[in-house]
XYZ file of N, CA, C and O in Angstrom:
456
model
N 11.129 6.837 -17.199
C 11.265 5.726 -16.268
C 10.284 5.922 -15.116
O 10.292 6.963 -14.459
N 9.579 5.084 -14.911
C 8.800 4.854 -13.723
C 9.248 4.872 -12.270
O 10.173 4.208 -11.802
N 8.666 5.506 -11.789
C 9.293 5.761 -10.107
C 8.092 5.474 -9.318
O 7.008 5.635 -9.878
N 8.127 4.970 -7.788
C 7.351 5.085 -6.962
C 8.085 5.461 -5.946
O 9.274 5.225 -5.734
N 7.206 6.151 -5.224
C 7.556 6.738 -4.294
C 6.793 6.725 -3.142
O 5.901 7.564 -3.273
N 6.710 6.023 -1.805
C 6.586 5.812 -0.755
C 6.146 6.555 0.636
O 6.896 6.127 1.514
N 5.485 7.231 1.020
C 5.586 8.153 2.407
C 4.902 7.507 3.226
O 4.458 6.395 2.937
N 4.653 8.194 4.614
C 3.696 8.420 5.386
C 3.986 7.368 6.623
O 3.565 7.667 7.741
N 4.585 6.340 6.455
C 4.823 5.353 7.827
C 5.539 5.876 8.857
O 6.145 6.942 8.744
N 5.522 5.115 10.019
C 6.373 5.662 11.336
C 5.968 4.684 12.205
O 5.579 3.594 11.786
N 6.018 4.961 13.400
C 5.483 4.342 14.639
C 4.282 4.509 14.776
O 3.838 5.624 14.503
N 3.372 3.460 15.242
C 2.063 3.832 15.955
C 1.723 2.416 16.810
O 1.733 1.220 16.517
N 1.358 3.345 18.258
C 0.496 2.448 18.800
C -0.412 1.343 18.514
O -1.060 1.638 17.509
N -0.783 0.029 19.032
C -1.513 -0.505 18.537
C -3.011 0.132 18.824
O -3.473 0.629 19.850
N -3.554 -0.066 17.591
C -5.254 0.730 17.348
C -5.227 2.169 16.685
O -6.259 2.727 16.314
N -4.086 2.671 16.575
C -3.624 4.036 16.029
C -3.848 3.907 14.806
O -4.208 2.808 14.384
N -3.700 4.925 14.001
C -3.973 4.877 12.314
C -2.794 5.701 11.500
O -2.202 6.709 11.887
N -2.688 5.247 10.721
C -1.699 6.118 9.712
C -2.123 6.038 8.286
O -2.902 5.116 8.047
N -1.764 6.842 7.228
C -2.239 6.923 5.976
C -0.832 7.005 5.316
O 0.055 7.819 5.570
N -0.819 5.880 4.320
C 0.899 6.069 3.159
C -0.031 6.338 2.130
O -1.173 5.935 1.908
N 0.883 7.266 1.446
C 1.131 7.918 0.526
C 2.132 7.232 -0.614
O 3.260 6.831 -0.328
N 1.532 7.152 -2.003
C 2.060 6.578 -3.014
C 2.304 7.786 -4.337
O 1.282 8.091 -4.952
N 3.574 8.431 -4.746
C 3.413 9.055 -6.149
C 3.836 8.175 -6.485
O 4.726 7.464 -6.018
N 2.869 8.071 -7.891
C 3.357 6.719 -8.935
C 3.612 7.811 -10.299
O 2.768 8.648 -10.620
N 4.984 7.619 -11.047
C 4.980 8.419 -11.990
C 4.585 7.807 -13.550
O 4.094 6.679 -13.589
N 4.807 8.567 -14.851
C 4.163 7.971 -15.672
C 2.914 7.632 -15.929
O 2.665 6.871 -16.864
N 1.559 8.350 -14.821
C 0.417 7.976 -14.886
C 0.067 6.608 -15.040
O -0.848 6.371 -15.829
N 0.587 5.692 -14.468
C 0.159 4.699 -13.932
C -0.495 4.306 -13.463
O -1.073 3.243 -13.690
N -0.709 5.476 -12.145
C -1.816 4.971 -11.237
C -3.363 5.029 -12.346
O -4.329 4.270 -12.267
N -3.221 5.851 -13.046
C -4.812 5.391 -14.150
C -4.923 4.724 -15.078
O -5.849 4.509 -15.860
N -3.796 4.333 -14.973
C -3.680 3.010 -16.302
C -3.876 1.914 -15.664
O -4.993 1.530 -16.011
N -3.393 1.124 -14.862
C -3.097 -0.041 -13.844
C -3.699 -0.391 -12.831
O -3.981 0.467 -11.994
N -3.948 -1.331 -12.692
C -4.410 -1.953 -11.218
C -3.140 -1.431 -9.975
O -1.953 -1.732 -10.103
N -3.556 -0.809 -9.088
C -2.432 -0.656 -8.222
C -3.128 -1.292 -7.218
O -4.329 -1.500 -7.047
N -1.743 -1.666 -6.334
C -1.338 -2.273 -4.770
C -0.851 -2.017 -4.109
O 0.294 -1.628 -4.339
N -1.274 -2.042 -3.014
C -0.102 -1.578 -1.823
C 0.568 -3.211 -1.089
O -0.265 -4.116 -1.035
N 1.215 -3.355 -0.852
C 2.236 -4.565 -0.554
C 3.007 -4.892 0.719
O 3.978 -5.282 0.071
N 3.272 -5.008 1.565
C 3.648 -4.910 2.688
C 4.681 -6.437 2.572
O 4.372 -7.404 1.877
N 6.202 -6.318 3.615
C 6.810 -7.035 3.491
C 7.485 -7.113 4.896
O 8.292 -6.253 5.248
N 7.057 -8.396 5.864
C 7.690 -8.190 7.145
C 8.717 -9.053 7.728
O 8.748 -10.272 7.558
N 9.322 -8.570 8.226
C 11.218 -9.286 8.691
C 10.918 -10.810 8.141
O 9.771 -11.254 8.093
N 11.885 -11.438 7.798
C 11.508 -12.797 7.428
C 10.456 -13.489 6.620
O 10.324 -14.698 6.426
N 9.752 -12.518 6.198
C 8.464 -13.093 5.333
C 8.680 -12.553 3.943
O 9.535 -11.728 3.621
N 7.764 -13.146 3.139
C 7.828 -12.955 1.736
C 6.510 -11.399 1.516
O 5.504 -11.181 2.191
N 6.993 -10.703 0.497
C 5.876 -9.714 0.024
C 4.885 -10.155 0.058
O 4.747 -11.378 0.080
N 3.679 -9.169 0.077
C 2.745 -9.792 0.228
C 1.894 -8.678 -0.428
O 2.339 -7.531 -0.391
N 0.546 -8.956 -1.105
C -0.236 -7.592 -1.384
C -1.361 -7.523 -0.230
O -2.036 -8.437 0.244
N -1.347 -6.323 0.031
C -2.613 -6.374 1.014
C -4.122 -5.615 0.476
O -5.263 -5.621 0.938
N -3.447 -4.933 -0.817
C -4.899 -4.282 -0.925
C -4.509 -3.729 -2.862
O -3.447 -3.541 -3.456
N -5.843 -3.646 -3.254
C -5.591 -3.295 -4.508
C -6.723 -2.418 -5.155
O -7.807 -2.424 -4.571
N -6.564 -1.489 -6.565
C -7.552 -0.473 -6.698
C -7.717 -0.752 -8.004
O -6.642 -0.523 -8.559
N -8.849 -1.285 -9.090
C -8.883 -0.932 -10.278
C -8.254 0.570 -10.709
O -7.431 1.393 -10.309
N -9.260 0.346 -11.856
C -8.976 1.632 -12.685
C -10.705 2.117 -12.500
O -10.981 3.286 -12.768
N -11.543 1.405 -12.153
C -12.613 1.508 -11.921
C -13.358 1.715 -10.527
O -14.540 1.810 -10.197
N -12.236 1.740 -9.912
C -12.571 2.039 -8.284
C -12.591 0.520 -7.309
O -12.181 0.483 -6.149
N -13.040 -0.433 -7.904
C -13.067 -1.797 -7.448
C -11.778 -2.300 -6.296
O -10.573 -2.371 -6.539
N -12.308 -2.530 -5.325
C -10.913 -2.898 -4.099
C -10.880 -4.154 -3.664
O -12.057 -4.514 -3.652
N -10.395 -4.779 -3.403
C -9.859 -6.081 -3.093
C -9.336 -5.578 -1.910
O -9.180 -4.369 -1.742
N -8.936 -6.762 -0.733
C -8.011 -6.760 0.578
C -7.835 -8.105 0.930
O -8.469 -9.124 0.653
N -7.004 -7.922 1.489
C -6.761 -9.477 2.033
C -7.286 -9.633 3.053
O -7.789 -8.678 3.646
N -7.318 -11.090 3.617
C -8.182 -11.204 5.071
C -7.896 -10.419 6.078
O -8.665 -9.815 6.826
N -6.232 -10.474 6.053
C -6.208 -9.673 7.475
C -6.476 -8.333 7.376
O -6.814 -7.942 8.494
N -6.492 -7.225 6.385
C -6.752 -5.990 6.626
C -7.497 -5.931 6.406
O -7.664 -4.723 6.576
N -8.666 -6.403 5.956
C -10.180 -6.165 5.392
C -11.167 -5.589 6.534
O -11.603 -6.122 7.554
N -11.344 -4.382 6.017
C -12.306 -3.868 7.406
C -11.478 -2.526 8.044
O -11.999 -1.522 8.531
N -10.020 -2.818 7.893
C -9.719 -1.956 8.731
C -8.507 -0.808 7.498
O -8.322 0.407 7.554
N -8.006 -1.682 6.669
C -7.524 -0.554 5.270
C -8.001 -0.129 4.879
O -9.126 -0.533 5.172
N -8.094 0.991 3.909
C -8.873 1.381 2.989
C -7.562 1.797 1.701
O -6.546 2.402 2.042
N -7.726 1.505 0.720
C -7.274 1.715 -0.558
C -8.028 3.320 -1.334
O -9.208 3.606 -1.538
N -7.073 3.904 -1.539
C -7.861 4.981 -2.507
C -6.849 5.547 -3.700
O -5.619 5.593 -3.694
N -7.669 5.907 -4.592
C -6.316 6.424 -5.684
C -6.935 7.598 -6.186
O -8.151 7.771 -6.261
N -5.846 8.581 -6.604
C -5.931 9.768 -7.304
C -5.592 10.060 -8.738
O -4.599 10.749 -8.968
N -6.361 9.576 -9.766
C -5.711 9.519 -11.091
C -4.904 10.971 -11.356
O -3.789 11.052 -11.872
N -5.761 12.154 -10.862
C -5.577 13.569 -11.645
C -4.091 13.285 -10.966
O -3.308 13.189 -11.912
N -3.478 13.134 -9.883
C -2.060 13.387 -9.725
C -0.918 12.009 -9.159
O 0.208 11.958 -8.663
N -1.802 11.181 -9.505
C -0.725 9.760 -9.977
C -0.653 9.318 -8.715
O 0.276 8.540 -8.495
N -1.601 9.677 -7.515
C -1.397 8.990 -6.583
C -2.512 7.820 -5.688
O -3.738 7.888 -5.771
N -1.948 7.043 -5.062
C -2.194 6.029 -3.931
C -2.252 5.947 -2.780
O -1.183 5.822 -2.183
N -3.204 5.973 -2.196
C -3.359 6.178 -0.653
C -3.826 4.573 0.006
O -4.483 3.620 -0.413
N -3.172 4.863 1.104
C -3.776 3.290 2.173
C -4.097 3.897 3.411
O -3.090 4.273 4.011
N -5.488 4.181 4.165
C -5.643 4.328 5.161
C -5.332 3.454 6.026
O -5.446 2.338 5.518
N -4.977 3.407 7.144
C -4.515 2.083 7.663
C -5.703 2.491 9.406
O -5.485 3.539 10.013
N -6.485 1.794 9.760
C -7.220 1.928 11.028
C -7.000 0.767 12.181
O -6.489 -0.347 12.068
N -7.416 1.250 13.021
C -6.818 -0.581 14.222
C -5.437 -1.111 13.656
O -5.232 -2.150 13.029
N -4.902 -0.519 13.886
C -3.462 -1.105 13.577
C -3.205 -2.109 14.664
O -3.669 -1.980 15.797
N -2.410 -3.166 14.262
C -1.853 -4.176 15.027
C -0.652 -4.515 14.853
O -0.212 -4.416 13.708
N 0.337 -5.074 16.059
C 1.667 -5.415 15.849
C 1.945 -6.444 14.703
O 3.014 -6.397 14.094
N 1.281 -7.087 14.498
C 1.107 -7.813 13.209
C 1.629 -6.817 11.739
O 2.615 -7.138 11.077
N 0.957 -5.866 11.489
C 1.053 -5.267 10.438
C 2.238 -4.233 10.395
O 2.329 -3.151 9.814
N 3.016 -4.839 11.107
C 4.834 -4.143 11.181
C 4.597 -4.931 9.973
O 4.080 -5.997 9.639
N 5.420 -3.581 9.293
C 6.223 -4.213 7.912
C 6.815 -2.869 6.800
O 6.736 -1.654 6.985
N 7.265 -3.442 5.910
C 7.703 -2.527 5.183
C 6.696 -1.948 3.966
O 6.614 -2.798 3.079
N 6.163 -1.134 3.767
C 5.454 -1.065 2.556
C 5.380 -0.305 1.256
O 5.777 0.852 1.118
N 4.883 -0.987 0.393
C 5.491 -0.728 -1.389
C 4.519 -0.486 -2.037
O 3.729 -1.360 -1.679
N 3.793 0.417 -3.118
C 2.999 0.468 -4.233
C 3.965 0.002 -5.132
O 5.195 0.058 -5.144
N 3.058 -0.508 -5.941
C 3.160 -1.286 -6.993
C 1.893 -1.172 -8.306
O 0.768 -0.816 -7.954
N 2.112 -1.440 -9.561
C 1.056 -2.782 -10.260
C 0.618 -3.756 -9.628
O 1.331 -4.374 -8.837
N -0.603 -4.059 -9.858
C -0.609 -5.543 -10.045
C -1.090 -6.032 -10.928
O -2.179 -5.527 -11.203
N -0.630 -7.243 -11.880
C 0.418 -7.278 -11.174
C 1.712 -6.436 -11.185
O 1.657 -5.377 -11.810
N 3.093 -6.832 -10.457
C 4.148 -6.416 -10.494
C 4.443 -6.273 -12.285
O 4.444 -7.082 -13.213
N 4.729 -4.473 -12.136
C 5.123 -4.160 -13.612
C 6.917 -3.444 -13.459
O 7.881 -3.594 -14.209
N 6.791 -2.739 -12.293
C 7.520 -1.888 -12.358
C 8.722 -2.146 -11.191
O 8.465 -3.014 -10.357
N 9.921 -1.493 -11.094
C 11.133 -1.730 -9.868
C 10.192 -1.067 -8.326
O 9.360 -0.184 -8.122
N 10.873 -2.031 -7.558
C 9.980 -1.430 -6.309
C 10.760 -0.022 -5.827
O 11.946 0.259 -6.002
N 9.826 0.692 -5.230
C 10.426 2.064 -4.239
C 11.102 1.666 -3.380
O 11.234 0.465 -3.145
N 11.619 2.510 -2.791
C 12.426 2.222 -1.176
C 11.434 2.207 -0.157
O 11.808 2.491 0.981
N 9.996 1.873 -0.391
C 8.835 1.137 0.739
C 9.115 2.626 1.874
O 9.917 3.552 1.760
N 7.909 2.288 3.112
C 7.882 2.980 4.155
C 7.414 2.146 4.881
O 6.562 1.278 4.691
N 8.510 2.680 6.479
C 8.265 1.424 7.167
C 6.987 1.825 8.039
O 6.687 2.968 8.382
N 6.310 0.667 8.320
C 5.211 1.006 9.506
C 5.431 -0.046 10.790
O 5.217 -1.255 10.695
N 5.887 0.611 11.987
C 6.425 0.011 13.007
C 4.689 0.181 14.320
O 4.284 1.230 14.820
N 4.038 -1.320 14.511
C 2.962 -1.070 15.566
C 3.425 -1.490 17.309
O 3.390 -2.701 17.526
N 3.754 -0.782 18.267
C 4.355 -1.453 19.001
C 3.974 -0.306 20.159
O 3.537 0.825 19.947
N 4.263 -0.920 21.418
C 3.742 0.192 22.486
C 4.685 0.300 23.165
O 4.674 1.079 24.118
């Protein structure tokens, strides 16, 4: 059974940086397109960033420039640098497929606030 697993969020200042951490089990992360996903109070999921199997990244408007997506096939993992953080990008966040293949993790929250 497939698991994801979530780290690395907390509090940060706005402009501060943080990096989540994704184990994806089942070697997934080298099979699959992965995403990182973010989901904030009242809003619907959302993907914010995504990694071939070929290295290829996608972002959405608003993080573009300031995420960075990276993946680790040898040990099944997913990284999101996160830079210039803004109160905006409070939210909860999830690796995934994309698309959605698998049950979501219990996310990590990232709280931007001063």
């Amino acid at each position: 059974q497939v698991q994801l697993v979530e780290s690395g969020g907390g509090l940060v200042q706005p402009g501060g940086s943080l990096r989540l951490s994704c184990a994806a089990s089942g070697s997934i992360a080298s099979i699959y397109i992965m995403g990182w996903y973010r989901q904030a109070p009242g809003k619907q999921r959302e993907l914010v960033a995504r990694i071939s199997t070929g290295g290829l990244r996608n972002y959405a408007d608003s993080v573009r420039g300031r995420f960075t997506i990276s993946r680790d096939n040898a040990k099944t993992m997913v990284y999101l640098q996160m830079n210039t953080l803004k109160p905006e990008d409070t939210a909860v966040y999830y690796c995934n497929t994309v698309p959605v293949k698998y049950s979501w993790g219990q996310g990590t929250q990232v709280t931007v606030s001063s």
